[in-house]
Amino acid sequence: MSDKLEKGKKIFRQMCDAFESFGLKFARDEEKLRTNFIMNGDDLPMHCFVRIDAERELIIFQSPLTFNFSKDKMVEGAVAICSINYLLRYGGFDLDIRDGQILFRLVASYRDSVIGNELFKVILGTAIGTTDEYNDKLKALNEGKMRATDFLPKN
C-alpha cells in the first residue's frame, strides 16, 4: 500500500471520528474513502458528500443542489454563480452546462499538514452554511423569481 493511500485512510478515519463527535449521522464507504449525509437547511435539504482523494491528498466536500437550471436559465444561472463565487472566500459553486446541475464544492489539502477536528468543523460549517445561503436564491432564479443582476456584488 502506498504511503499516500495509508495517509488517506488515516485522514478518513479521523474525519469519521470527527463527524461522530459532532453528532452527525452519516453513511461511510471505507473502501472508497467517502461519506454522505443529508442536512436540513432553512429551506431546502442538502445532500452532502465528503471524500478523501488520497492520491492528491485532498478532502473534497460536494453538495449537489436539489434542482438543475433549465436550458432557458443556464446563461443567467452562470452569471449568478460567477457573481456568488466572486464573493466567496472558501469553496465555490460549479455549473455543469451539459445538464444544468449545480453543486457547491470545497477542497482542502492535507499535504504536509497536521489535521484536527477543527478543520472538519470549518469545512462542514462553511460548506453547509454557504449552500444553505444560496440554494433557495438559485432556485428562485431558475423559477423566474430573481434575476442574475440580483446576485451582482453591491458596492
Short mmCIF file of N, CA and C in Angstrom, two decimals:
data_model
loop_
_atom_site.label_atom_id
_atom_site.label_comp_id
_atom_site.label_asym_id
_atom_site.label_seq_id
_atom_site.Cartn_x
_atom_site.Cartn_y
_atom_site.Cartn_z
N MET A 1 0.85 -1.18 0.00
CA MET A 1 0.00 0.00 0.00
C MET A 1 0.90 1.24 0.00
N SER A 2 0.55 2.20 -0.82
CA SER A 2 1.37 3.41 -0.91
C SER A 2 1.23 4.26 0.35
N ASP A 3 2.24 5.08 0.59
CA ASP A 3 2.20 5.99 1.75
C ASP A 3 1.02 6.95 1.65
N LYS A 4 0.72 7.41 0.43
CA LYS A 4 -0.40 8.35 0.26
C LYS A 4 -1.73 7.69 0.59
N LEU A 5 -1.90 6.44 0.17
CA LEU A 5 -3.15 5.73 0.47
C LEU A 5 -3.26 5.47 1.96
N GLU A 6 -2.18 5.08 2.58
CA GLU A 6 -2.19 4.85 4.03
C GLU A 6 -2.55 6.13 4.78
N LYS A 7 -1.95 7.25 4.36
CA LYS A 7 -2.26 8.54 4.99
C LYS A 7 -3.71 8.92 4.73
N GLY A 8 -4.20 8.68 3.50
CA GLY A 8 -5.60 8.98 3.17
C GLY A 8 -6.57 8.21 4.04
N LYS A 9 -6.26 6.93 4.29
CA LYS A 9 -7.11 6.12 5.16
C LYS A 9 -7.10 6.64 6.59
N LYS A 10 -5.94 7.10 7.03
CA LYS A 10 -5.84 7.67 8.38
C LYS A 10 -6.69 8.95 8.48
N ILE A 11 -6.60 9.81 7.48
CA ILE A 11 -7.39 11.05 7.47
C ILE A 11 -8.87 10.71 7.42
N PHE A 12 -9.24 9.69 6.64
CA PHE A 12 -10.64 9.28 6.55
C PHE A 12 -11.16 8.83 7.92
N ARG A 13 -10.39 8.00 8.61
CA ARG A 13 -10.81 7.56 9.95
C ARG A 13 -10.94 8.75 10.89
N GLN A 14 -10.00 9.67 10.80
CA GLN A 14 -10.04 10.87 11.64
C GLN A 14 -11.28 11.71 11.32
N MET A 15 -11.59 11.83 10.02
CA MET A 15 -12.76 12.59 9.61
C MET A 15 -14.03 11.94 10.15
N CYS A 16 -14.14 10.63 10.03
CA CYS A 16 -15.33 9.93 10.53
C CYS A 16 -15.46 10.08 12.04
N ASP A 17 -14.33 9.99 12.75
CA ASP A 17 -14.36 10.20 14.20
C ASP A 17 -14.83 11.61 14.54
N ALA A 18 -14.37 12.59 13.76
CA ALA A 18 -14.78 13.98 13.98
C ALA A 18 -16.28 14.12 13.74
N PHE A 19 -16.77 13.56 12.63
CA PHE A 19 -18.20 13.64 12.32
C PHE A 19 -19.02 13.02 13.45
N GLU A 20 -18.57 11.89 13.96
CA GLU A 20 -19.29 11.25 15.07
C GLU A 20 -19.28 12.14 16.31
N SER A 21 -18.15 12.78 16.58
CA SER A 21 -18.06 13.65 17.76
C SER A 21 -18.97 14.87 17.61
N PHE A 22 -19.29 15.26 16.36
CA PHE A 22 -20.21 16.38 16.12
C PHE A 22 -21.67 15.92 16.20
N GLY A 23 -21.89 14.61 16.36
CA GLY A 23 -23.26 14.09 16.39
C GLY A 23 -23.88 13.93 15.01
N LEU A 24 -23.06 13.95 13.97
CA LEU A 24 -23.54 13.85 12.60
C LEU A 24 -23.87 12.39 12.27
N LYS A 25 -25.03 12.18 11.68
CA LYS A 25 -25.42 10.85 11.21
C LYS A 25 -25.05 10.77 9.74
N PHE A 26 -24.22 9.79 9.37
CA PHE A 26 -23.72 9.70 8.01
C PHE A 26 -23.46 8.26 7.63
N ALA A 27 -23.41 8.02 6.33
CA ALA A 27 -23.02 6.71 5.81
C ALA A 27 -21.57 6.82 5.37
N ARG A 28 -20.83 5.74 5.51
CA ARG A 28 -19.42 5.76 5.13
C ARG A 28 -19.10 4.59 4.21
N ASP A 29 -18.18 4.85 3.29
CA ASP A 29 -17.67 3.82 2.41
C ASP A 29 -16.16 3.81 2.60
N GLU A 30 -15.69 2.89 3.43
CA GLU A 30 -14.26 2.88 3.79
C GLU A 30 -13.38 2.50 2.62
N GLU A 31 -13.90 1.72 1.70
CA GLU A 31 -13.11 1.33 0.53
C GLU A 31 -12.87 2.52 -0.40
N LYS A 32 -13.90 3.33 -0.59
CA LYS A 32 -13.80 4.49 -1.48
C LYS A 32 -13.46 5.78 -0.74
N LEU A 33 -13.29 5.67 0.58
CA LEU A 33 -12.92 6.82 1.43
C LEU A 33 -13.90 7.99 1.26
N ARG A 34 -15.20 7.69 1.37
CA ARG A 34 -16.19 8.75 1.22
C ARG A 34 -17.35 8.57 2.19
N THR A 35 -17.98 9.68 2.49
CA THR A 35 -19.15 9.69 3.36
C THR A 35 -20.27 10.44 2.65
N ASN A 36 -21.49 10.22 3.11
CA ASN A 36 -22.60 11.02 2.61
C ASN A 36 -23.64 11.17 3.71
N PHE A 37 -24.35 12.28 3.64
CA PHE A 37 -25.37 12.58 4.64
C PHE A 37 -26.28 13.66 4.08
N ILE A 38 -27.42 13.83 4.71
CA ILE A 38 -28.37 14.88 4.33
C ILE A 38 -28.51 15.83 5.50
N MET A 39 -28.41 17.11 5.20
CA MET A 39 -28.62 18.16 6.20
C MET A 39 -29.90 18.90 5.83
N ASN A 40 -30.69 19.25 6.81
CA ASN A 40 -31.87 20.06 6.56
C ASN A 40 -31.51 21.51 6.81
N GLY A 41 -31.59 22.30 5.75
CA GLY A 41 -31.29 23.72 5.85
C GLY A 41 -32.52 24.50 6.24
N ASP A 42 -32.43 25.82 6.08
CA ASP A 42 -33.56 26.69 6.41
C ASP A 42 -34.73 26.47 5.45
N ASP A 43 -34.43 25.99 4.24
CA ASP A 43 -35.48 25.90 3.24
C ASP A 43 -35.43 24.61 2.43
N LEU A 44 -34.27 24.22 1.95
CA LEU A 44 -34.13 23.04 1.11
C LEU A 44 -33.18 22.03 1.76
N PRO A 45 -33.43 20.73 1.56
CA PRO A 45 -32.48 19.74 2.08
C PRO A 45 -31.17 19.80 1.29
N MET A 46 -30.07 19.44 1.94
CA MET A 46 -28.76 19.46 1.28
C MET A 46 -28.16 18.05 1.34
N HIS A 47 -27.90 17.50 0.18
CA HIS A 47 -27.23 16.20 0.08
C HIS A 47 -25.74 16.49 0.06
N CYS A 48 -25.01 15.91 1.00
CA CYS A 48 -23.59 16.22 1.17
C CYS A 48 -22.74 14.97 1.02
N PHE A 49 -21.62 15.14 0.34
CA PHE A 49 -20.66 14.07 0.13
C PHE A 49 -19.28 14.61 0.50
N VAL A 50 -18.56 13.88 1.32
CA VAL A 50 -17.19 14.26 1.66
C VAL A 50 -16.32 13.04 1.39
N ARG A 51 -15.27 13.25 0.61
CA ARG A 51 -14.40 12.13 0.28
C ARG A 51 -12.94 12.54 0.40
N ILE A 52 -12.12 11.55 0.56
CA ILE A 52 -10.69 11.75 0.61
C ILE A 52 -10.11 11.33 -0.73
N ASP A 53 -9.36 12.21 -1.36
CA ASP A 53 -8.61 11.88 -2.58
C ASP A 53 -7.18 11.65 -2.12
N ALA A 54 -6.86 10.39 -1.86
CA ALA A 54 -5.56 10.04 -1.27
C ALA A 54 -4.41 10.38 -2.21
N GLU A 55 -4.59 10.17 -3.49
CA GLU A 55 -3.51 10.42 -4.45
C GLU A 55 -3.11 11.89 -4.46
N ARG A 56 -4.10 12.79 -4.43
CA ARG A 56 -3.81 14.23 -4.44
C ARG A 56 -3.79 14.85 -3.05
N GLU A 57 -4.04 14.02 -2.02
CA GLU A 57 -4.03 14.45 -0.63
C GLU A 57 -5.01 15.59 -0.36
N LEU A 58 -6.28 15.32 -0.73
CA LEU A 58 -7.32 16.33 -0.61
C LEU A 58 -8.53 15.80 0.13
N ILE A 59 -9.19 16.70 0.85
CA ILE A 59 -10.51 16.45 1.42
C ILE A 59 -11.47 17.22 0.52
N ILE A 60 -12.45 16.55 -0.06
CA ILE A 60 -13.35 17.18 -1.03
C ILE A 60 -14.79 17.08 -0.53
N PHE A 61 -15.40 18.23 -0.31
CA PHE A 61 -16.82 18.33 0.06
C PHE A 61 -17.59 18.72 -1.19
N GLN A 62 -18.69 18.02 -1.47
CA GLN A 62 -19.56 18.39 -2.58
C GLN A 62 -21.01 18.27 -2.14
N SER A 63 -21.81 19.24 -2.56
CA SER A 63 -23.23 19.22 -2.27
C SER A 63 -23.99 19.64 -3.53
N PRO A 64 -24.50 18.65 -4.29
CA PRO A 64 -25.31 19.00 -5.46
C PRO A 64 -26.65 19.57 -5.00
N LEU A 65 -27.09 20.63 -5.66
CA LEU A 65 -28.38 21.21 -5.30
C LEU A 65 -29.49 20.27 -5.76
N THR A 66 -30.67 20.45 -5.23
CA THR A 66 -31.78 19.52 -5.48
C THR A 66 -32.53 19.82 -6.77
N PHE A 67 -32.00 20.70 -7.60
CA PHE A 67 -32.62 21.05 -8.88
C PHE A 67 -31.50 21.38 -9.85
N ASN A 68 -31.83 21.37 -11.14
CA ASN A 68 -30.90 21.79 -12.19
C ASN A 68 -31.45 23.06 -12.83
N PHE A 69 -30.57 23.90 -13.36
CA PHE A 69 -31.04 25.04 -14.14
C PHE A 69 -31.67 24.52 -15.42
N SER A 70 -32.78 25.11 -15.78
CA SER A 70 -33.40 24.77 -17.07
C SER A 70 -32.56 25.41 -18.18
N LYS A 71 -32.72 24.89 -19.39
CA LYS A 71 -31.92 25.41 -20.52
C LYS A 71 -32.09 26.92 -20.69
N ASP A 72 -33.31 27.41 -20.52
CA ASP A 72 -33.55 28.84 -20.73
C ASP A 72 -32.99 29.71 -19.60
N LYS A 73 -32.56 29.11 -18.48
CA LYS A 73 -31.97 29.86 -17.36
C LYS A 73 -30.47 29.61 -17.21
N MET A 74 -29.89 28.83 -18.12
CA MET A 74 -28.50 28.42 -17.99
C MET A 74 -27.53 29.62 -18.00
N VAL A 75 -27.68 30.53 -18.95
CA VAL A 75 -26.75 31.67 -19.04
C VAL A 75 -26.93 32.58 -17.83
N GLU A 76 -28.16 32.87 -17.50
CA GLU A 76 -28.43 33.72 -16.33
C GLU A 76 -27.91 33.04 -15.05
N GLY A 77 -28.08 31.73 -14.97
CA GLY A 77 -27.58 30.98 -13.83
C GLY A 77 -26.06 31.03 -13.75
N ALA A 78 -25.39 30.93 -14.89
CA ALA A 78 -23.92 31.00 -14.92
C ALA A 78 -23.44 32.36 -14.42
N VAL A 79 -24.12 33.42 -14.83
CA VAL A 79 -23.75 34.77 -14.38
C VAL A 79 -23.95 34.88 -12.87
N ALA A 80 -25.06 34.36 -12.37
CA ALA A 80 -25.33 34.40 -10.92
C ALA A 80 -24.26 33.63 -10.16
N ILE A 81 -23.90 32.46 -10.64
CA ILE A 81 -22.89 31.64 -9.96
C ILE A 81 -21.53 32.35 -9.96
N CYS A 82 -21.17 32.98 -11.08
CA CYS A 82 -19.91 33.74 -11.12
C CYS A 82 -19.94 34.88 -10.10
N SER A 83 -21.07 35.54 -9.99
CA SER A 83 -21.20 36.65 -9.03
C SER A 83 -21.09 36.14 -7.59
N ILE A 84 -21.72 35.02 -7.31
CA ILE A 84 -21.63 34.43 -5.96
C ILE A 84 -20.19 34.03 -5.67
N ASN A 85 -19.56 33.33 -6.60
CA ASN A 85 -18.20 32.85 -6.38
C ASN A 85 -17.22 33.99 -6.16
N TYR A 86 -17.47 35.13 -6.79
CA TYR A 86 -16.62 36.30 -6.60
C TYR A 86 -16.62 36.74 -5.14
N LEU A 87 -17.74 36.55 -4.47
CA LEU A 87 -17.88 36.98 -3.08
C LEU A 87 -17.36 35.96 -2.07
N LEU A 88 -17.25 34.70 -2.48
CA LEU A 88 -16.86 33.63 -1.55
C LEU A 88 -15.36 33.60 -1.33
N ARG A 89 -14.97 33.30 -0.11
CA ARG A 89 -13.56 33.18 0.21
C ARG A 89 -13.08 31.73 0.23
N TYR A 90 -13.99 30.81 0.41
CA TYR A 90 -13.63 29.41 0.58
C TYR A 90 -14.70 28.56 -0.09
N GLY A 91 -14.35 27.82 -1.10
CA GLY A 91 -15.30 27.00 -1.83
C GLY A 91 -15.94 27.78 -2.95
N GLY A 92 -16.78 27.11 -3.71
CA GLY A 92 -17.47 27.77 -4.81
C GLY A 92 -18.51 26.86 -5.42
N PHE A 93 -19.38 27.46 -6.21
CA PHE A 93 -20.41 26.71 -6.92
C PHE A 93 -19.90 26.35 -8.31
N ASP A 94 -20.26 25.16 -8.76
CA ASP A 94 -19.93 24.69 -10.10
C ASP A 94 -21.24 24.48 -10.86
N LEU A 95 -21.18 24.73 -12.16
CA LEU A 95 -22.35 24.52 -13.02
C LEU A 95 -21.93 23.63 -14.17
N ASP A 96 -22.64 22.53 -14.35
CA ASP A 96 -22.41 21.64 -15.48
C ASP A 96 -23.33 22.11 -16.61
N ILE A 97 -22.75 22.70 -17.64
CA ILE A 97 -23.57 23.29 -18.71
C ILE A 97 -24.22 22.23 -19.60
N ARG A 98 -23.85 20.97 -19.42
CA ARG A 98 -24.49 19.91 -20.21
C ARG A 98 -25.92 19.65 -19.74
N ASP A 99 -26.14 19.73 -18.42
CA ASP A 99 -27.46 19.39 -17.90
C ASP A 99 -28.00 20.38 -16.86
N GLY A 100 -27.23 21.43 -16.55
CA GLY A 100 -27.69 22.43 -15.60
C GLY A 100 -27.49 22.08 -14.14
N GLN A 101 -26.78 20.97 -13.87
CA GLN A 101 -26.55 20.59 -12.47
C GLN A 101 -25.65 21.62 -11.78
N ILE A 102 -26.01 21.95 -10.55
CA ILE A 102 -25.27 22.91 -9.74
C ILE A 102 -24.80 22.18 -8.49
N LEU A 103 -23.56 22.41 -8.11
CA LEU A 103 -23.10 21.86 -6.84
C LEU A 103 -22.15 22.83 -6.17
N PHE A 104 -22.12 22.74 -4.85
CA PHE A 104 -21.14 23.51 -4.09
C PHE A 104 -19.98 22.58 -3.83
N ARG A 105 -18.76 23.09 -4.03
CA ARG A 105 -17.55 22.28 -3.82
C ARG A 105 -16.56 23.06 -2.98
N LEU A 106 -15.99 22.37 -2.01
CA LEU A 106 -14.96 22.95 -1.16
C LEU A 106 -13.85 21.89 -1.05
N VAL A 107 -12.61 22.31 -1.28
CA VAL A 107 -11.48 21.39 -1.27
C VAL A 107 -10.43 21.90 -0.30
N ALA A 108 -9.90 20.99 0.52
CA ALA A 108 -8.83 21.34 1.45
C ALA A 108 -7.71 20.31 1.30
N SER A 109 -6.50 20.79 1.20
CA SER A 109 -5.35 19.91 1.11
C SER A 109 -4.86 19.55 2.50
N TYR A 110 -4.46 18.30 2.68
CA TYR A 110 -3.84 17.89 3.95
C TYR A 110 -2.36 17.56 3.76
N ARG A 111 -1.82 17.87 2.60
CA ARG A 111 -0.40 17.60 2.34
C ARG A 111 0.46 18.38 3.33
N ASP A 112 1.41 17.70 3.96
CA ASP A 112 2.34 18.30 4.92
C ASP A 112 1.60 19.06 6.03
N SER A 113 0.45 18.53 6.46
CA SER A 113 -0.37 19.21 7.46
C SER A 113 -0.67 18.31 8.64
N VAL A 114 -0.93 18.94 9.76
CA VAL A 114 -1.46 18.25 10.92
C VAL A 114 -2.94 18.59 10.96
N ILE A 115 -3.78 17.57 10.91
CA ILE A 115 -5.22 17.77 10.79
C ILE A 115 -5.88 17.49 12.14
N GLY A 116 -6.79 18.38 12.52
CA GLY A 116 -7.57 18.20 13.74
C GLY A 116 -9.05 18.35 13.46
N ASN A 117 -9.86 18.11 14.46
CA ASN A 117 -11.30 18.22 14.31
C ASN A 117 -11.75 19.60 13.86
N GLU A 118 -10.98 20.62 14.21
CA GLU A 118 -11.35 21.99 13.83
C GLU A 118 -11.45 22.14 12.32
N LEU A 119 -10.53 21.51 11.58
CA LEU A 119 -10.59 21.62 10.11
C LEU A 119 -11.90 21.04 9.60
N PHE A 120 -12.31 19.90 10.11
CA PHE A 120 -13.55 19.29 9.65
C PHE A 120 -14.75 20.15 10.04
N LYS A 121 -14.68 20.78 11.21
CA LYS A 121 -15.75 21.68 11.64
C LYS A 121 -15.85 22.89 10.70
N VAL A 122 -14.69 23.44 10.31
CA VAL A 122 -14.67 24.58 9.38
C VAL A 122 -15.21 24.16 8.01
N ILE A 123 -14.76 23.01 7.51
CA ILE A 123 -15.24 22.54 6.21
C ILE A 123 -16.75 22.38 6.22
N LEU A 124 -17.27 21.67 7.21
CA LEU A 124 -18.72 21.45 7.27
C LEU A 124 -19.48 22.75 7.47
N GLY A 125 -19.03 23.57 8.41
CA GLY A 125 -19.73 24.82 8.69
C GLY A 125 -19.77 25.75 7.49
N THR A 126 -18.64 25.89 6.84
CA THR A 126 -18.56 26.78 5.67
C THR A 126 -19.39 26.22 4.52
N ALA A 127 -19.21 24.95 4.22
CA ALA A 127 -19.90 24.36 3.07
C ALA A 127 -21.41 24.32 3.28
N ILE A 128 -21.84 23.88 4.43
CA ILE A 128 -23.28 23.79 4.68
C ILE A 128 -23.90 25.18 4.77
N GLY A 129 -23.21 26.10 5.45
CA GLY A 129 -23.72 27.47 5.56
C GLY A 129 -23.84 28.16 4.21
N THR A 130 -22.82 28.00 3.37
CA THR A 130 -22.84 28.64 2.05
C THR A 130 -23.90 28.03 1.16
N THR A 131 -23.99 26.70 1.16
CA THR A 131 -25.01 26.02 0.35
C THR A 131 -26.40 26.47 0.79
N ASP A 132 -26.63 26.50 2.08
CA ASP A 132 -27.94 26.89 2.60
C ASP A 132 -28.26 28.35 2.28
N GLU A 133 -27.24 29.19 2.28
CA GLU A 133 -27.47 30.61 1.99
C GLU A 133 -27.91 30.85 0.55
N TYR A 134 -27.39 30.08 -0.38
CA TYR A 134 -27.63 30.37 -1.80
C TYR A 134 -28.56 29.39 -2.52
N ASN A 135 -28.81 28.20 -1.98
CA ASN A 135 -29.60 27.23 -2.75
C ASN A 135 -31.01 27.74 -3.06
N ASP A 136 -31.67 28.39 -2.11
CA ASP A 136 -33.01 28.89 -2.37
C ASP A 136 -33.01 30.07 -3.33
N LYS A 137 -31.96 30.89 -3.29
CA LYS A 137 -31.87 32.02 -4.21
C LYS A 137 -31.64 31.55 -5.65
N LEU A 138 -30.78 30.54 -5.81
CA LEU A 138 -30.55 29.99 -7.14
C LEU A 138 -31.81 29.29 -7.67
N LYS A 139 -32.55 28.65 -6.78
CA LYS A 139 -33.81 28.03 -7.20
C LYS A 139 -34.81 29.11 -7.62
N ALA A 140 -34.86 30.22 -6.89
CA ALA A 140 -35.75 31.32 -7.25
C ALA A 140 -35.38 31.89 -8.61
N LEU A 141 -34.09 31.98 -8.90
CA LEU A 141 -33.65 32.45 -10.22
C LEU A 141 -34.15 31.48 -11.29
N ASN A 142 -34.00 30.20 -11.06
CA ASN A 142 -34.44 29.18 -12.02
C ASN A 142 -35.95 29.27 -12.26
N GLU A 143 -36.69 29.66 -11.23
CA GLU A 143 -38.16 29.77 -11.33
C GLU A 143 -38.62 31.13 -11.84
N GLY A 144 -37.67 32.02 -12.14
CA GLY A 144 -38.02 33.34 -12.66
C GLY A 144 -38.39 34.34 -11.59
N LYS A 145 -38.14 34.03 -10.32
CA LYS A 145 -38.48 34.93 -9.21
C LYS A 145 -37.35 35.89 -8.87
N MET A 146 -36.16 35.62 -9.40
CA MET A 146 -35.00 36.51 -9.24
C MET A 146 -34.31 36.61 -10.59
N ARG A 147 -33.41 37.59 -10.68
CA ARG A 147 -32.63 37.77 -11.91
C ARG A 147 -31.15 37.68 -11.57
N ALA A 148 -30.34 37.43 -12.57
CA ALA A 148 -28.88 37.32 -12.35
C ALA A 148 -28.32 38.60 -11.75
N THR A 149 -28.88 39.74 -12.13
CA THR A 149 -28.39 41.02 -11.60
C THR A 149 -28.61 41.15 -10.10
N ASP A 150 -29.53 40.37 -9.54
CA ASP A 150 -29.73 40.38 -8.09
C ASP A 150 -28.54 39.80 -7.34
N PHE A 151 -27.67 39.06 -8.04
CA PHE A 151 -26.53 38.43 -7.42
C PHE A 151 -25.24 39.25 -7.56
N LEU A 152 -25.29 40.32 -8.33
CA LEU A 152 -24.09 41.12 -8.53
C LEU A 152 -23.63 41.74 -7.22
N PRO A 153 -22.31 41.80 -7.00
CA PRO A 153 -21.80 42.41 -5.76
C PRO A 153 -22.28 43.85 -5.64
N LYS A 154 -22.65 44.20 -4.43
CA LYS A 154 -23.06 45.59 -4.15
C LYS A 154 -21.82 46.41 -3.81
N ASN A 155 -21.77 47.62 -4.25
CA ASN A 155 -20.60 48.48 -3.97
C ASN A 155 -20.48 48.83 -2.54
#
